[in-house]
mmCIF file of C-alpha atoms in Angstrom:
data_model
loop_
_atom_site.group_PDB
_atom_site.id
_atom_site.type_symbol
_atom_site.label_atom_id
_atom_site.label_comp_id
_atom_site.label_asym_id
_atom_site.label_seq_id
_atom_site.Cartn_x
_atom_site.Cartn_y
_atom_site.Cartn_z
ATOM 1 C CA UNK J 1 110.804 123.207 111.904
ATOM 2 C CA UNK J 2 111.505 120.500 109.341
ATOM 3 C CA UNK J 3 109.699 117.175 108.958
ATOM 4 C CA UNK J 4 110.513 114.145 106.817
ATOM 5 C CA UNK J 5 107.537 112.506 105.108
ATOM 6 C CA UNK J 6 108.163 108.947 103.995
ATOM 7 C CA UNK J 7 105.774 107.957 101.213
ATOM 8 C CA UNK J 8 104.970 111.644 100.903
ATOM 9 C CA UNK J 9 104.274 111.454 97.174
ATOM 10 C CA UNK J 10 101.248 109.219 97.773
ATOM 11 C CA UNK J 11 97.612 110.076 98.406
ATOM 12 C CA UNK J 12 97.601 110.821 102.133
ATOM 13 C CA UNK J 13 101.279 111.792 102.214
ATOM 14 C CA UNK J 14 100.873 114.492 99.564
ATOM 15 C CA UNK J 15 97.922 115.993 101.447
ATOM 16 C CA UNK J 16 100.027 115.929 104.619
ATOM 17 C CA UNK J 17 102.803 117.760 102.791
ATOM 18 C CA UNK J 18 100.365 120.450 101.706
ATOM 19 C CA UNK J 19 99.017 120.797 105.259
ATOM 20 C CA UNK J 20 102.523 121.245 106.663
ATOM 21 C CA UNK J 21 103.492 123.800 104.039
ATOM 22 C CA UNK J 22 100.309 125.764 104.722
ATOM 23 C CA UNK J 23 101.369 125.792 108.395
ATOM 24 C CA UNK J 24 104.819 127.185 107.559
ATOM 25 C CA UNK J 25 106.699 123.945 108.217
ATOM 26 C CA UNK J 26 109.537 122.779 105.974
ATOM 27 C CA UNK J 27 109.023 119.408 104.303
ATOM 28 C CA UNK J 28 111.342 116.854 102.727
ATOM 29 C CA UNK J 29 109.844 113.783 101.080
ATOM 30 C CA UNK J 30 111.403 110.334 100.817
ATOM 31 C CA UNK J 31 109.548 108.153 98.321
ATOM 32 C CA UNK J 32 110.608 105.372 95.969
ATOM 33 C CA UNK J 33 107.758 106.400 93.606
ATOM 34 C CA UNK J 34 106.548 102.813 93.291
ATOM 35 C CA UNK J 35 103.071 104.107 94.117
ATOM 36 C CA UNK J 36 103.631 107.840 94.420
ATOM 37 C CA UNK J 37 103.641 110.664 91.883
ATOM 38 C CA UNK J 38 106.008 113.566 91.345
ATOM 39 C CA UNK J 39 103.056 115.651 90.124
ATOM 40 C CA UNK J 40 101.444 115.441 93.563
ATOM 41 C CA UNK J 41 104.388 117.201 95.233
ATOM 42 C CA UNK J 42 105.674 119.663 92.666
ATOM 43 C CA UNK J 43 107.899 122.291 94.267
ATOM 44 C CA UNK J 44 108.660 120.159 97.362
ATOM 45 C CA UNK J 45 112.097 118.651 97.950
ATOM 46 C CA UNK J 46 111.979 114.984 96.987
ATOM 47 C CA UNK J 47 114.584 112.317 97.684
ATOM 48 C CA UNK J 48 113.881 109.270 95.528
ATOM 49 C CA UNK J 49 114.798 106.255 97.616
ATOM 50 C CA UNK J 50 113.556 103.470 99.821
ATOM 51 C CA UNK J 51 112.986 103.548 103.581
ATOM 52 C CA UNK J 52 114.900 100.280 103.845
ATOM 53 C CA UNK J 53 118.045 101.634 102.184
ATOM 54 C CA UNK J 54 120.501 102.521 104.967
ATOM 55 C CA UNK J 55 122.809 104.446 102.631
ATOM 56 C CA UNK J 56 119.947 106.660 101.437
ATOM 57 C CA UNK J 57 118.876 107.296 105.022
ATOM 58 C CA UNK J 58 122.451 108.152 106.057
ATOM 59 C CA UNK J 59 122.729 110.735 103.294
ATOM 60 C CA UNK J 60 119.305 112.161 104.108
ATOM 61 C CA UNK J 61 119.797 112.401 107.873
ATOM 62 C CA UNK J 62 123.322 113.795 107.470
ATOM 63 C CA UNK J 63 122.106 116.544 105.134
ATOM 64 C CA UNK J 64 119.070 117.632 107.189
ATOM 65 C CA UNK J 65 118.253 118.156 110.849
ATOM 66 C CA UNK J 66 114.727 116.832 111.158
ATOM 67 C CA UNK J 67 112.420 117.556 114.059
ATOM 68 C CA UNK J 68 110.574 114.339 113.312
ATOM 69 C CA UNK J 69 109.329 111.823 110.795
ATOM 70 C CA UNK J 70 105.805 111.114 109.552
ATOM 71 C CA UNK J 71 105.694 107.634 108.082
ATOM 72 C CA UNK J 72 103.280 106.914 105.189
ATOM 73 C CA UNK J 73 105.405 104.527 103.089
ATOM 74 C CA UNK J 74 103.322 101.363 103.356
ATOM 75 C CA UNK J 75 101.734 98.794 101.128
ATOM 76 C CA UNK J 76 97.989 98.989 101.766
ATOM 77 C CA UNK J 77 95.991 96.500 99.674
ATOM 78 C CA UNK J 78 94.257 93.998 101.954
ATOM 79 C CA UNK J 79 93.668 91.419 99.223
ATOM 80 C CA UNK J 80 97.233 91.623 97.979
ATOM 81 C CA UNK J 81 98.510 91.177 101.528
ATOM 82 C CA UNK J 82 96.667 87.857 101.712
ATOM 83 C CA UNK J 83 98.168 86.543 98.461
ATOM 84 C CA UNK J 84 101.634 88.055 98.988
ATOM 85 C CA UNK J 85 102.205 88.503 102.742
ATOM 86 C CA UNK J 86 105.982 88.430 102.400
ATOM 87 C CA UNK J 87 105.995 91.738 100.540
ATOM 88 C CA UNK J 88 103.936 93.328 103.298
ATOM 89 C CA UNK J 89 106.099 92.002 106.109
ATOM 90 C CA UNK J 90 109.211 93.139 104.241
ATOM 91 C CA UNK J 91 108.033 96.656 103.412
ATOM 92 C CA UNK J 92 105.716 97.452 106.298
ATOM 93 C CA UNK J 93 107.765 95.807 109.062
ATOM 94 C CA UNK J 94 111.394 95.102 108.138
ATOM 95 C CA UNK J 95 112.030 98.331 106.230
ATOM 96 C CA UNK J 96 110.237 100.377 108.863
ATOM 97 C CA UNK J 97 112.594 98.894 111.471
ATOM 98 C CA UNK J 98 115.535 100.059 109.343
ATOM 99 C CA UNK J 99 114.038 103.555 109.308
ATOM 100 C CA UNK J 100 113.492 103.539 113.081
ATOM 101 C CA UNK J 101 117.042 102.372 113.753
ATOM 102 C CA UNK J 102 118.412 105.216 111.661
ATOM 103 C CA UNK J 103 116.204 107.685 113.508
ATOM 104 C CA UNK J 104 117.662 106.469 116.803
ATOM 105 C CA UNK J 105 121.188 106.713 115.407
ATOM 106 C CA UNK J 106 120.631 110.331 114.347
ATOM 107 C CA UNK J 107 118.718 111.324 117.509
ATOM 108 C CA UNK J 108 115.403 112.085 115.814
ATOM 109 C CA UNK J 109 112.874 111.893 118.629
ATOM 110 C CA UNK J 110 109.395 112.242 117.069
ATOM 111 C CA UNK J 111 107.614 109.667 114.923
ATOM 112 C CA UNK J 112 104.032 109.729 113.623
ATOM 113 C CA UNK J 113 102.856 106.383 112.292
ATOM 114 C CA UNK J 114 100.155 106.016 109.654
ATOM 115 C CA UNK J 115 98.222 103.062 111.052
ATOM 116 C CA UNK J 116 94.818 101.586 110.230
ATOM 117 C CA UNK J 117 91.517 100.377 111.628
ATOM 118 C CA UNK J 118 92.482 96.976 110.173
ATOM 119 C CA UNK J 119 94.460 96.304 113.374
ATOM 120 C CA UNK J 120 91.142 95.715 115.188
ATOM 121 C CA UNK J 121 89.768 92.981 112.934
ATOM 122 C CA UNK J 122 86.063 92.172 113.212
ATOM 123 C CA UNK J 123 84.412 94.613 115.618
ATOM 124 C CA UNK J 124 83.347 93.327 119.025
ATOM 125 C CA UNK J 125 81.587 96.609 119.837
ATOM 126 C CA UNK J 126 80.706 99.839 118.056
ATOM 127 C CA UNK J 127 81.838 102.524 117.700
ATOM 128 C CA UNK J 128 85.411 101.258 117.837
ATOM 129 C CA UNK J 129 87.391 102.994 120.575
ATOM 130 C CA UNK J 130 91.109 102.784 121.314
ATOM 131 C CA UNK J 131 90.338 100.174 123.974
ATOM 132 C CA UNK J 132 88.955 97.733 121.392
ATOM 133 C CA UNK J 133 90.929 94.441 121.223
ATOM 134 C CA UNK J 134 93.436 94.280 118.382
ATOM 135 C CA UNK J 135 92.850 91.091 116.394
ATOM 136 C CA UNK J 136 93.723 91.760 112.731
ATOM 137 C CA UNK J 137 92.349 89.250 110.243
ATOM 138 C CA UNK J 138 94.774 89.897 107.362
ATOM 139 C CA UNK J 139 98.536 90.389 106.887
ATOM 140 C CA UNK J 140 98.103 94.101 106.131
ATOM 141 C CA UNK J 141 96.491 94.774 109.509
ATOM 142 C CA UNK J 142 98.974 92.459 111.211
ATOM 143 C CA UNK J 143 101.932 94.344 109.710
ATOM 144 C CA UNK J 144 100.621 97.637 111.073
ATOM 145 C CA UNK J 145 99.947 96.195 114.529
ATOM 146 C CA UNK J 146 103.496 94.816 114.761
ATOM 147 C CA UNK J 147 104.899 98.320 114.221
ATOM 148 C CA UNK J 148 102.539 99.782 116.823
ATOM 149 C CA UNK J 149 103.762 97.189 119.313
ATOM 150 C CA UNK J 150 107.463 97.581 118.660
ATOM 151 C CA UNK J 151 107.201 101.366 118.869
ATOM 152 C CA UNK J 152 106.554 100.988 122.598
ATOM 153 C CA UNK J 153 109.829 99.071 122.884
ATOM 154 C CA UNK J 154 111.650 101.863 121.031
ATOM 155 C CA UNK J 155 110.112 104.404 123.374
ATOM 156 C CA UNK J 156 111.262 102.531 126.459
ATOM 157 C CA UNK J 157 114.722 101.736 125.167
ATOM 158 C CA UNK J 158 115.616 104.849 123.185
ATOM 159 C CA UNK J 159 113.176 107.553 124.276
ATOM 160 C CA UNK J 160 111.441 107.704 120.897
ATOM 161 C CA UNK J 161 108.236 109.732 121.174
ATOM 162 C CA UNK J 162 105.592 108.337 118.866
ATOM 163 C CA UNK J 163 101.968 108.594 117.867
ATOM 164 C CA UNK J 164 99.863 106.014 116.016
ATOM 165 C CA UNK J 165 96.833 107.205 114.055
ATOM 166 C CA UNK J 166 94.344 104.524 113.017
ATOM 167 C CA UNK J 167 92.407 105.639 109.941
ATOM 168 C CA UNK J 168 89.011 104.321 109.039
ATOM 169 C CA UNK J 169 88.084 105.260 105.429
ATOM 170 C CA UNK J 170 90.180 108.119 104.083
ATOM 171 C CA UNK J 171 88.474 109.889 101.182
ATOM 172 C CA UNK J 172 88.127 113.192 99.345
ATOM 173 C CA UNK J 173 90.600 115.584 97.764
ATOM 174 C CA UNK J 174 92.255 118.876 98.628
ATOM 175 C CA UNK J 175 89.713 121.723 98.253
ATOM 176 C CA UNK J 176 91.993 123.413 95.710
ATOM 177 C CA UNK J 177 91.741 120.193 93.637
ATOM 178 C CA UNK J 178 95.498 120.374 93.090
ATOM 179 C CA UNK J 179 95.856 116.839 94.468
ATOM 180 C CA UNK J 180 93.479 113.945 95.031
ATOM 181 C CA UNK J 181 93.027 110.190 95.117
ATOM 182 C CA UNK J 182 93.794 107.807 92.288
ATOM 183 C CA UNK J 183 95.365 104.496 93.196
ATOM 184 C CA UNK J 184 96.467 102.013 90.573
ATOM 185 C CA UNK J 185 94.562 99.764 90.750
ATOM 186 C CA UNK J 186 91.773 101.684 92.462
ATOM 187 C CA UNK J 187 90.020 99.727 95.212
ATOM 188 C CA UNK J 188 88.376 102.437 97.327
ATOM 189 C CA UNK J 189 84.612 102.801 97.086
ATOM 190 C CA UNK J 190 84.109 106.527 96.541
ATOM 191 C CA UNK J 191 86.555 106.971 93.619
ATOM 192 C CA UNK J 192 85.215 103.772 92.038
ATOM 193 C CA UNK J 193 81.632 105.085 92.170
ATOM 194 C CA UNK J 194 82.779 108.438 90.788
ATOM 195 C CA UNK J 195 84.432 106.662 87.879
ATOM 196 C CA UNK J 196 81.008 105.229 87.010
ATOM 197 C CA UNK J 197 79.446 108.694 87.244
ATOM 198 C CA UNK J 198 82.201 110.035 84.961
ATOM 199 C CA UNK J 199 81.677 107.279 82.406
ATOM 200 C CA UNK J 200 85.068 105.685 82.982
ATOM 201 C CA UNK J 201 83.529 102.516 84.422
ATOM 202 C CA UNK J 202 80.331 100.701 83.415
ATOM 203 C CA UNK J 203 79.035 99.926 86.889
ATOM 204 C CA UNK J 204 79.952 99.669 90.538
ATOM 205 C CA UNK J 205 80.151 96.247 92.132
ATOM 206 C CA UNK J 206 78.356 96.005 95.458
ATOM 207 C CA UNK J 207 79.648 93.064 97.448
ATOM 208 C CA UNK J 208 76.649 91.817 99.361
ATOM 209 C CA UNK J 209 73.209 93.330 99.953
ATOM 210 C CA UNK J 210 72.085 90.962 102.701
ATOM 211 C CA UNK J 211 73.978 92.347 105.702
ATOM 212 C CA UNK J 212 72.164 93.197 108.925
ATOM 213 C CA UNK J 213 71.886 96.884 108.068
ATOM 214 C CA UNK J 214 68.927 99.038 107.016
ATOM 215 C CA UNK J 215 69.475 98.532 103.276
ATOM 216 C CA UNK J 216 71.538 95.340 103.434
ATOM 217 C CA UNK J 217 74.861 96.896 102.411
ATOM 218 C CA UNK J 218 77.978 97.491 104.518
ATOM 219 C CA UNK J 219 78.342 100.660 106.569
ATOM 220 C CA UNK J 220 81.625 102.534 106.848
ATOM 221 C CA UNK J 221 82.970 105.702 108.510
ATOM 222 C CA UNK J 222 84.468 108.136 105.963
ATOM 223 C CA UNK J 223 87.012 110.794 106.952
ATOM 224 C CA UNK J 224 88.257 113.573 104.697
ATOM 225 C CA UNK J 225 91.956 113.304 103.908
ATOM 226 C CA UNK J 226 92.518 116.951 104.924
ATOM 227 C CA UNK J 227 90.984 116.295 108.339
ATOM 228 C CA UNK J 228 93.368 113.358 108.671
ATOM 229 C CA UNK J 229 96.294 115.653 107.903
ATOM 230 C CA UNK J 230 95.152 118.133 110.549
ATOM 231 C CA UNK J 231 95.143 115.358 113.160
ATOM 232 C CA UNK J 232 98.725 114.414 112.275
ATOM 233 C CA UNK J 233 99.939 117.960 112.782
ATOM 234 C CA UNK J 234 98.101 118.365 116.087
ATOM 235 C CA UNK J 235 99.556 115.115 117.400
ATOM 236 C CA UNK J 236 103.050 115.963 116.199
ATOM 237 C CA UNK J 237 102.913 119.252 118.122
ATOM 238 C CA UNK J 238 101.690 117.447 121.247
ATOM 239 C CA UNK J 239 104.345 114.726 121.205
ATOM 240 C CA UNK J 240 107.087 114.897 123.820
ATOM 241 C CA UNK J 241 105.706 118.001 125.541
ATOM 242 C CA UNK J 242 102.213 116.655 126.319
ATOM 243 C CA UNK J 243 102.078 113.024 125.211
ATOM 244 C CA UNK J 244 105.289 110.995 124.875
ATOM 245 C CA UNK J 245 103.256 108.229 123.237
ATOM 246 C CA UNK J 246 99.727 108.232 121.864
ATOM 247 C CA UNK J 247 97.224 106.090 119.943
ATOM 248 C CA UNK J 248 94.113 107.562 118.348
ATOM 249 C CA UNK J 249 91.311 106.327 116.134
ATOM 250 C CA UNK J 250 90.348 108.819 113.447
ATOM 251 C CA UNK J 251 86.781 108.835 112.191
ATOM 252 C CA UNK J 252 83.604 110.874 112.438
ATOM 253 C CA UNK J 253 81.522 108.387 114.419
ATOM 254 C CA UNK J 254 78.932 108.420 111.633
ATOM 255 C CA UNK J 255 78.560 105.560 109.198
ATOM 256 C CA UNK J 256 77.134 105.435 105.689
ATOM 257 C CA UNK J 257 76.013 102.349 103.802
ATOM 258 C CA UNK J 258 77.254 101.587 100.296
ATOM 259 C CA UNK J 259 73.812 102.448 98.963
ATOM 260 C CA UNK J 260 73.849 105.774 100.823
ATOM 261 C CA UNK J 261 77.233 106.583 99.274
ATOM 262 C CA UNK J 262 75.905 105.712 95.803
ATOM 263 C CA UNK J 263 72.828 107.896 96.349
ATOM 264 C CA UNK J 264 74.983 110.814 97.531
ATOM 265 C CA UNK J 265 77.230 110.493 94.487
ATOM 266 C CA UNK J 266 74.170 110.600 92.232
ATOM 267 C CA UNK J 267 72.932 113.707 94.077
ATOM 268 C CA UNK J 268 76.265 115.554 93.948
ATOM 269 C CA UNK J 269 77.152 114.639 90.358
ATOM 270 C CA UNK J 270 73.622 114.545 88.906
ATOM 271 C CA UNK J 271 74.744 111.383 87.104
ATOM 272 C CA UNK J 272 73.241 107.890 87.359
ATOM 273 C CA UNK J 273 75.365 105.118 88.849
ATOM 274 C CA UNK J 274 74.748 101.605 87.542
ATOM 275 C CA UNK J 275 75.151 98.828 90.106
ATOM 276 C CA UNK J 276 75.804 95.117 90.055
ATOM 277 C CA UNK J 277 75.260 93.047 93.165
ATOM 278 C CA UNK J 278 78.052 90.545 93.795
ATOM 279 C CA UNK J 279 78.473 87.912 96.532
ATOM 280 C CA UNK J 280 79.887 89.067 99.863
ATOM 281 C CA UNK J 281 83.643 89.309 100.194
ATOM 282 C CA UNK J 282 85.186 87.177 102.900
ATOM 283 C CA UNK J 283 86.069 89.143 106.018
ATOM 284 C CA UNK J 284 83.945 92.234 105.337
ATOM 285 C CA UNK J 285 82.261 93.278 108.623
ATOM 286 C CA UNK J 286 78.740 94.678 108.308
ATOM 287 C CA UNK J 287 79.590 97.905 110.152
ATOM 288 C CA UNK J 288 82.838 99.743 110.931
ATOM 289 C CA UNK J 289 82.500 103.059 112.765
ATOM 290 C CA UNK J 290 85.173 104.878 114.762
ATOM 291 C CA UNK J 291 84.956 106.495 118.145
ATOM 292 C CA UNK J 292 87.095 109.570 117.475
ATOM 293 C CA UNK J 293 86.258 111.307 120.758
ATOM 294 C CA UNK J 294 89.691 110.745 122.332
ATOM 295 C CA UNK J 295 91.514 112.654 119.582
ATOM 296 C CA UNK J 296 88.939 115.413 119.813
ATOM 297 C CA UNK J 297 89.256 115.681 123.592
ATOM 298 C CA UNK J 298 93.046 115.352 123.869
ATOM 299 C CA UNK J 299 94.208 117.160 120.740
ATOM 300 C CA UNK J 300 91.349 119.553 120.071
ATOM 301 C CA UNK J 301 90.906 117.830 116.703
ATOM 302 C CA UNK J 302 87.589 118.368 114.967
ATOM 303 C CA UNK J 303 86.726 117.047 111.509
ATOM 304 C CA UNK J 304 85.843 120.137 109.450
ATOM 305 C CA UNK J 305 85.079 118.820 105.971
ATOM 306 C CA UNK J 306 84.140 115.193 106.606
ATOM 307 C CA UNK J 307 80.413 115.328 105.936
ATOM 308 C CA UNK J 308 79.724 112.902 103.101
ATOM 309 C CA UNK J 309 78.497 115.478 100.568
ATOM 310 C CA UNK J 310 81.626 117.614 100.975
ATOM 311 C CA UNK J 311 83.921 114.585 100.705
ATOM 312 C CA UNK J 312 82.196 113.503 97.505
ATOM 313 C CA UNK J 313 82.038 117.036 96.071
ATOM 314 C CA UNK J 314 85.807 117.470 96.472
ATOM 315 C CA UNK J 315 86.485 113.985 95.125
ATOM 316 C CA UNK J 316 84.160 114.627 92.147
ATOM 317 C CA UNK J 317 85.970 117.843 91.247
ATOM 318 C CA UNK J 318 89.249 115.917 91.400
ATOM 319 C CA UNK J 319 87.855 113.040 89.319
ATOM 320 C CA UNK J 320 86.717 115.451 86.621
ATOM 321 C CA UNK J 321 90.089 117.197 86.542
ATOM 322 C CA UNK J 322 91.974 113.902 86.617
ATOM 323 C CA UNK J 323 89.853 112.478 83.804
ATOM 324 C CA UNK J 324 90.198 115.537 81.586
ATOM 325 C CA UNK J 325 93.950 115.928 81.966
ATOM 326 C CA UNK J 326 94.765 112.224 82.434
ATOM 327 C CA UNK J 327 97.368 113.089 85.065
ATOM 328 C CA UNK J 328 98.482 110.322 87.381
ATOM 329 C CA UNK J 329 98.454 110.817 91.132
ATOM 330 C CA UNK J 330 98.649 107.452 92.829
ATOM 331 C CA UNK J 331 98.900 106.890 96.568
ATOM 332 C CA UNK J 332 100.916 104.524 98.713
ATOM 333 C CA UNK J 333 99.097 105.419 101.919
#
């Protein structure tokens, strides 16, 4: 079996590559390296190119017979999507359509899409199940929802079998600490707090402490990046034979407040974390928790390393290694 990973040199993509290799599956990565890192995928075949470049895709699909594509090559910064929506609609929609058209042309029948909880917008009920209305409140979430919607058209017209996986808060690092998370700029909570613990940042900004939660800070559902990768592989194996199309929310169903994450970092690292309370950010819901029961029931997926202490312990080991060696491993998605 051989799978193409677009954006495979990024944070989640590189962990997916490692998961596939550990399962004995051949991997080829297509990445333009705008946000990815060669160091994250050493020893894996890499084609440097863009998903919107038809000539690159022709060469790639002519040279390899792929059993399917896992698509991680997205822009992912919510704030940036608000200030520069055109870039997000170009990369996340238009270029993905180019990729899908080339897949149809070369008769590649399986597609796993890296989606997001941002397609749901502000929660109307919790935990968020697949049946929750999709009302994204930013261009990033909108760009992902458009692809989810057009995939159904590709299935009906061309027989493309697809699965959409909606992540909540991906976190952690591979247990071997060979790869981990370090976006540039970093915007995710856990690595930012760990940078404070490591002395690379003076304090962590906490945006709002007056939410309707036990300690006043936002609550989020954190899922280990390796558990995410496992779900992708399980769904890929189920596509076509069991489920021609599928949509799953991936989370643990347990939420942690910002203050609980800070306290757990202090416990795991034995380092103090200075805080600074800032005003709320527009559009931040008080609580976001996933109902991941459908993926567990249908696919037999079970998060194995997604308890908060394990996530932070792996991420802390990565942060220490990253800081000492100053190696760059950024992530596109």
